Coordinates of C-alpha atoms and ligand atoms in Angstrom, one line a residue:
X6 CA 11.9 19.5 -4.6
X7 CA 10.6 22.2 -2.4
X8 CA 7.2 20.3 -1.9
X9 CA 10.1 16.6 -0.8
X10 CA 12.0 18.7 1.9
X11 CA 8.7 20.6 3.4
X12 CA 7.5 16.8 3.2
X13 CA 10.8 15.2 5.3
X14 CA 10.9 18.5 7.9
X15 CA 7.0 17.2 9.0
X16 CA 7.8 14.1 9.1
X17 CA 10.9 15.0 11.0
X18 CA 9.3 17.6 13.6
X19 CA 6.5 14.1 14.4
X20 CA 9.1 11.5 15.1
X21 CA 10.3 13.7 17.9
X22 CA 7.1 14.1 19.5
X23 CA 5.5 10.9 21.8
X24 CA 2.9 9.0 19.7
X25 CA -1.0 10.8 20.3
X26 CA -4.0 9.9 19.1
X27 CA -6.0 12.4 16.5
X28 CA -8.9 12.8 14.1
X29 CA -8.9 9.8 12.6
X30 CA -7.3 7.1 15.1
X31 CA -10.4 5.5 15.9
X32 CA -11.1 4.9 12.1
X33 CA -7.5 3.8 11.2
X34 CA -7.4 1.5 14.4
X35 CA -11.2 0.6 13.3
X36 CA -9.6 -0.4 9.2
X37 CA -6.8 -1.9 10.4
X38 CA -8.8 -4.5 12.6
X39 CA -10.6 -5.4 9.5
X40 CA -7.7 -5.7 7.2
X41 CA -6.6 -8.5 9.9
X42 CA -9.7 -10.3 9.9
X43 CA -11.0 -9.8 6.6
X44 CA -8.1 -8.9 4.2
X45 CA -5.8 -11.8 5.6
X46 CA -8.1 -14.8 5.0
X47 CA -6.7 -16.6 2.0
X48 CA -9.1 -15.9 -1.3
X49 CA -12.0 -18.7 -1.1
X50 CA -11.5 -19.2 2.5
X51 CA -14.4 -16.9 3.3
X52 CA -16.6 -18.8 0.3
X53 CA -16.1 -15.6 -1.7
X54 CA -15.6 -16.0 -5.0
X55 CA -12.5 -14.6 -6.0
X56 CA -11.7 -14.4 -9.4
X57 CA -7.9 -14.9 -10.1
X58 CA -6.5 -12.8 -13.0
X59 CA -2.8 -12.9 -12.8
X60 CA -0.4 -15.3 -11.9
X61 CA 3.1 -15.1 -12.1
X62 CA 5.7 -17.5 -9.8
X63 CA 4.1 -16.9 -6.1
X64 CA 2.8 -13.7 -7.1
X65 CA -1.4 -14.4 -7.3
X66 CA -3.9 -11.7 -7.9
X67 CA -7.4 -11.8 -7.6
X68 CA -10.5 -9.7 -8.3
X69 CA -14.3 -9.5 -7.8
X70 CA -16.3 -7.7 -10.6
X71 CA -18.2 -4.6 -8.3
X72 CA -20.2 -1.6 -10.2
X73 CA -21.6 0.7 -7.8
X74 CA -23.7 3.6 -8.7
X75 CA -23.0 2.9 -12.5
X76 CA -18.7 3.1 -11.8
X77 CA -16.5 0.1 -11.9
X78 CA -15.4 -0.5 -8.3
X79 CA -13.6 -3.7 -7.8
X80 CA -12.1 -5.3 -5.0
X81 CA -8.5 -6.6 -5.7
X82 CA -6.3 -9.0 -3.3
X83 CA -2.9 -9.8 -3.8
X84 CA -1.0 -12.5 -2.7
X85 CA 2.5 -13.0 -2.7
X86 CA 5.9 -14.2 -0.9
X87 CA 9.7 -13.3 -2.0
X88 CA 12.6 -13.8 -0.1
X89 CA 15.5 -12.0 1.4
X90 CA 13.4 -9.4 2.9
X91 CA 11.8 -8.5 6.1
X92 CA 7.8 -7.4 6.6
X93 CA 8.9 -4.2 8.1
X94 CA 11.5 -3.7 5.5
X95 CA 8.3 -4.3 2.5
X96 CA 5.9 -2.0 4.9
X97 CA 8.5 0.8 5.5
X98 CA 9.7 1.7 1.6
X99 CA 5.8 1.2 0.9
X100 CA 5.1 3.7 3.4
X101 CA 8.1 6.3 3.4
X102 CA 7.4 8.8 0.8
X103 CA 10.9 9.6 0.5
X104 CA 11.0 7.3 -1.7
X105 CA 7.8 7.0 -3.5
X106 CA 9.2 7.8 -6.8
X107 CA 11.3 5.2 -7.4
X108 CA 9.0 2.7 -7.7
X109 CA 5.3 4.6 -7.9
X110 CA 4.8 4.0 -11.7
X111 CA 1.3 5.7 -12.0
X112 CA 1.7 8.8 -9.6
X113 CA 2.6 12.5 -11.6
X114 CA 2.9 14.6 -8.0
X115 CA 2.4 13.7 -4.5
X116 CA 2.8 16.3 -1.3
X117 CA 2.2 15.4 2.5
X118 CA -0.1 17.6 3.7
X119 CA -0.1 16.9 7.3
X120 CA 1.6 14.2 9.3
X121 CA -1.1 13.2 12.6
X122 CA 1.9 11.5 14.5
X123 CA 4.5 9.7 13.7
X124 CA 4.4 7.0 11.0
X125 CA 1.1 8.6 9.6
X126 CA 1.2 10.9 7.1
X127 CA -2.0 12.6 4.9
X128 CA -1.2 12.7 1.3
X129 CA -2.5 14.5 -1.3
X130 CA -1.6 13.1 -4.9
X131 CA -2.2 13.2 -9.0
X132 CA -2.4 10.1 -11.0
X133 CA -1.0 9.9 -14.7
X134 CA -4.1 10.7 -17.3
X135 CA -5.6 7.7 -18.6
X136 CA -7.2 8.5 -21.7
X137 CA -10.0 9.1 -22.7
X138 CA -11.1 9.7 -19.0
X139 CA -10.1 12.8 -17.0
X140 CA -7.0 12.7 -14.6
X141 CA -7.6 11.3 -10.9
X142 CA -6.2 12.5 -7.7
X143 CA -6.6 11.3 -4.4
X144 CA -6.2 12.2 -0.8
X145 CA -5.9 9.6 1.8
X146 CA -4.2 9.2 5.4
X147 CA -1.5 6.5 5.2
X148 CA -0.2 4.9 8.4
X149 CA 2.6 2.4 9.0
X150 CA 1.5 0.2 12.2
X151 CA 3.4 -3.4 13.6
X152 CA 0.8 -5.4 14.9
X153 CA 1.4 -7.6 17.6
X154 CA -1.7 -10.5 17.8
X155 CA -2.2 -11.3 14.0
X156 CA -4.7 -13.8 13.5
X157 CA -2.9 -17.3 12.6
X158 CA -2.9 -18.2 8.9
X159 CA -1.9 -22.1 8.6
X160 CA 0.2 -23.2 10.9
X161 CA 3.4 -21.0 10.1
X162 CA 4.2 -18.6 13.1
X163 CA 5.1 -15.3 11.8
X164 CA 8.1 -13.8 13.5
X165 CA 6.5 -10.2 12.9
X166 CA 3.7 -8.5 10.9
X167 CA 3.0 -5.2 9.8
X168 CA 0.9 -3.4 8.1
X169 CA 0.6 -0.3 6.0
X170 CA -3.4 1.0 5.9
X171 CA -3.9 3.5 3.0
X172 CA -7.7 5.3 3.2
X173 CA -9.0 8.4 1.7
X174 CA -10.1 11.4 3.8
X175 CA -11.0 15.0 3.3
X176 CA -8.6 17.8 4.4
X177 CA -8.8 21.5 4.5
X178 CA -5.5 22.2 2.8
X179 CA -5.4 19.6 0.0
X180 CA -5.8 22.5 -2.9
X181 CA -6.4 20.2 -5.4
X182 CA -5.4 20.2 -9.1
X183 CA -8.2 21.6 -11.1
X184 CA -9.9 19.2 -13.6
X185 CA -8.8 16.0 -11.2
X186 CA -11.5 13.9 -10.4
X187 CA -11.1 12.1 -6.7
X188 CA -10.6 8.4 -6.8
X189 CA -11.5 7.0 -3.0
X190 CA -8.9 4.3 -1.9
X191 CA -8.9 1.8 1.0
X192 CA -5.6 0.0 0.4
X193 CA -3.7 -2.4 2.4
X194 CA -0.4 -3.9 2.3
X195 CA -0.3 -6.9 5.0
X196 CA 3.1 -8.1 5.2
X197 CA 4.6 -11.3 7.6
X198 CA 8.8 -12.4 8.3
X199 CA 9.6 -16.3 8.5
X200 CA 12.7 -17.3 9.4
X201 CA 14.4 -20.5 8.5
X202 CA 17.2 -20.3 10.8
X203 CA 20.7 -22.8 9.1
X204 CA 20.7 -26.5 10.0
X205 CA 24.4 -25.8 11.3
X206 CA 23.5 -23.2 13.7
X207 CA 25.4 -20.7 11.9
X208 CA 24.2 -16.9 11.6
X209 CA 20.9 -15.7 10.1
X210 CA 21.1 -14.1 6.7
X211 CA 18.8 -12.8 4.5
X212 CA 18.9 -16.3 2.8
X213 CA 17.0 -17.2 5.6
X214 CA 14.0 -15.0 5.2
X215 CA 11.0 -15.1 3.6
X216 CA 8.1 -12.5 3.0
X217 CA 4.5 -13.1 3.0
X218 CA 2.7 -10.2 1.3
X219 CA -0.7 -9.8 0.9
X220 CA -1.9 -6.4 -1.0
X221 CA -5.8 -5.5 -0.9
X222 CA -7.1 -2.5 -3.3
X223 CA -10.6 -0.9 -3.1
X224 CA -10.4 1.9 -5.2
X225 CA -13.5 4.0 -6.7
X226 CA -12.2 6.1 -9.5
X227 CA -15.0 9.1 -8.7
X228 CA -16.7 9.6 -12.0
X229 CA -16.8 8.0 -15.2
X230 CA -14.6 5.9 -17.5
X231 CA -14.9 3.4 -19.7
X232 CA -15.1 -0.4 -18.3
X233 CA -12.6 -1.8 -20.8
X234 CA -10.2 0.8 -20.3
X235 CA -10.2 0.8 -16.5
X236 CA -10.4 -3.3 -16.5
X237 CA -7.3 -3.3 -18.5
X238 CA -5.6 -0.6 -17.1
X239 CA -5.5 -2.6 -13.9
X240 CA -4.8 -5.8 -15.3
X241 CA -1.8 -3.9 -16.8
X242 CA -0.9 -1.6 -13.4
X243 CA -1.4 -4.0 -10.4
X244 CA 0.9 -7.2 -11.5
X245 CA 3.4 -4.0 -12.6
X246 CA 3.5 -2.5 -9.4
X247 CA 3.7 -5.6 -7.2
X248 CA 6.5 -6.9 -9.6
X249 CA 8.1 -3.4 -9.6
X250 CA 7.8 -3.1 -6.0
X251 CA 9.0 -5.9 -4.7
X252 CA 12.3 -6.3 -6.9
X253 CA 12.8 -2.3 -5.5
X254 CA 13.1 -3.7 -2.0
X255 CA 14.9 -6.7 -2.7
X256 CA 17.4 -4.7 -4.5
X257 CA 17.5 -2.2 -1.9
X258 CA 18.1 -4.4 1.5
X259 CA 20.4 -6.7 -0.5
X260 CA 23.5 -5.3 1.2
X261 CA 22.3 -4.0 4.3
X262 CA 22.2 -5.4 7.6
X263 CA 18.7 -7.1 8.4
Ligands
16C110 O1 -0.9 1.2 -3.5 C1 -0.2 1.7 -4.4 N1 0.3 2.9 -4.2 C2 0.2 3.7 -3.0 C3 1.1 4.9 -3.1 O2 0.8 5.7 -4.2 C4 -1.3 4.2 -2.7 C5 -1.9 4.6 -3.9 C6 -3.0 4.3 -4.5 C7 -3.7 4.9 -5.7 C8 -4.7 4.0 -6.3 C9 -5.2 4.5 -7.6 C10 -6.0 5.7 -7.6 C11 -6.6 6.1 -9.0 C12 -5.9 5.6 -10.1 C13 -5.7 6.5 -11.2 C14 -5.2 5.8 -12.5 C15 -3.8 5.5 -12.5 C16 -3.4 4.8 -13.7 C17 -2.1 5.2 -14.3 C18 -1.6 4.4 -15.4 C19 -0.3 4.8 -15.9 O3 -1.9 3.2 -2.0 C20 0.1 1.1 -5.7 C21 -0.9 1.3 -6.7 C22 -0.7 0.5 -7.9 C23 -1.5 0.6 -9.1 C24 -2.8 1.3 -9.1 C25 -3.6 1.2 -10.4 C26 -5.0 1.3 -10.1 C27 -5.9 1.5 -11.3 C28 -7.3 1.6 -10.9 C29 -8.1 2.0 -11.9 C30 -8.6 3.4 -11.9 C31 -8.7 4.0 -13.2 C32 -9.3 5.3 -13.2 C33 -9.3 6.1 -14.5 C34 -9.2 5.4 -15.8

């Protein structure tokens, strides 16, 4: 609890001070540009072979197999679209630890460490053990950013797109949990609003919306464990999250104004 209120009086004290850059805006700004060129092309556009490994209504998720330097390394995208919600609604409860624990199934702690400016916080957090391999932790910079040119997918227009650009860094203060071993993430959760205003003219609801989410995971779990278990363990975790997830914001928003 004391760790959640230290946590909300950062994030506080940076919303009042004007945006500035800091040590890691060039990389962030440098990630983020890739995400919208890379991460938004549709799986096979780029003549990668994605391999697709769980489907479930729109919700598609796709893998490549990577090992690199013996550990099982591989590149997940997610695509998805629900309705009723906005992009910045999706990016902001993704993004606002506040409420991280209502729907972050695989996390034991988390504390913000340091927030750079406003809308990026550094995190430091421990993962639930996965036997037989030992706990993970990681620490990454997370940063919640509208962007304003996204690159056209199709021929929908977006009405807006954000993005929330999850990387790990190092920091000074992070005192980390003895016996964790340090999983490095580059996550990104890419999300666009369409509107479908009423043939009648009438007012726009949330009936009217509809949420196109794309969800890209690099993650190198630091050490060893064993391929089957850390196959299946995301097989299991990913479509659970983006299920989990989603139905948290739609249940959320439900009876708030858009
Ligand atoms: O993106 C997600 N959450 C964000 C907020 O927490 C953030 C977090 C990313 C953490 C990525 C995983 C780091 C190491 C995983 C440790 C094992 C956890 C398994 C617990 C099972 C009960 O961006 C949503 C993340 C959704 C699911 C992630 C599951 C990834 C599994 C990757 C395999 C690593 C296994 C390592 C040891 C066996």
């Amino acid at each position: 609890t004391q760790d959640i209120e230290h946590s909300r009086s950062m994030i506080r004290e940076a919303e009042k001070q004007p945006k500035r850059r800091h040590k890691h805006s060039d990389e962030l700004e440098k990630k983020i540009q890739n995400h919208l060129t890379d991460s938004m092309k549709p799986p096979g556009a780029d003549g990668d072979i994605w391999e697709l490994f769980a489907e479930e209504g729109e919700m598609k998720i796709y893998r490549k197999e990577l090992v690199e330097d013996g550990l099982i390394c591989d590149p997940l995208k997610a695509v998805h679209s629900i309705g009723n919600v906005t992009a910045r609604e999706m990016c902001h409860y993704f993004w606002d630890t506040d409420v991280r624990m209502e729907w972050e199934g695989t996390i034991e702690s988390f504390r913000v460490i340091e927030v750079p400016e406003e809308f990026t916080t550094i995190i430091y957090q421990t993962h639930r053990r996965v036997w037989p391999s030992a706990q993970r932790d990681c620490l990454y910079l997370s940063s919640m950013v509208k962007v304003d040119n996204p690159p056209s997918v199709g021929d929908k227009i977006p009405h807006d797109t954000w993005i929330v650009c999850n990387f790990s860094v190092d920091h000074p203060e992070a005192n980390p949990v003895s016996g964790c071993v340090r999983a490095l993430i580059e996550i990104a959760l890419i999300c666009q609003t369409f509107i479908t205003p009423p043939k009648d003219g009438g007012p726009i609801t949330r009936d009217c919306l509809q949420c196109d989410i794309i969800y890209v995971a690099n993650v190198n779990p630091g050490g060893w464990a064993p391929a089957s278990v850390l196959r299946s363990i995301y097989k299991r975790e990913y479509p659970k999250f983006l299920r989990r997830f989603t139905a948290y914001v739609q249940d959320k928003t439900r009876k708030l104004d858009i």
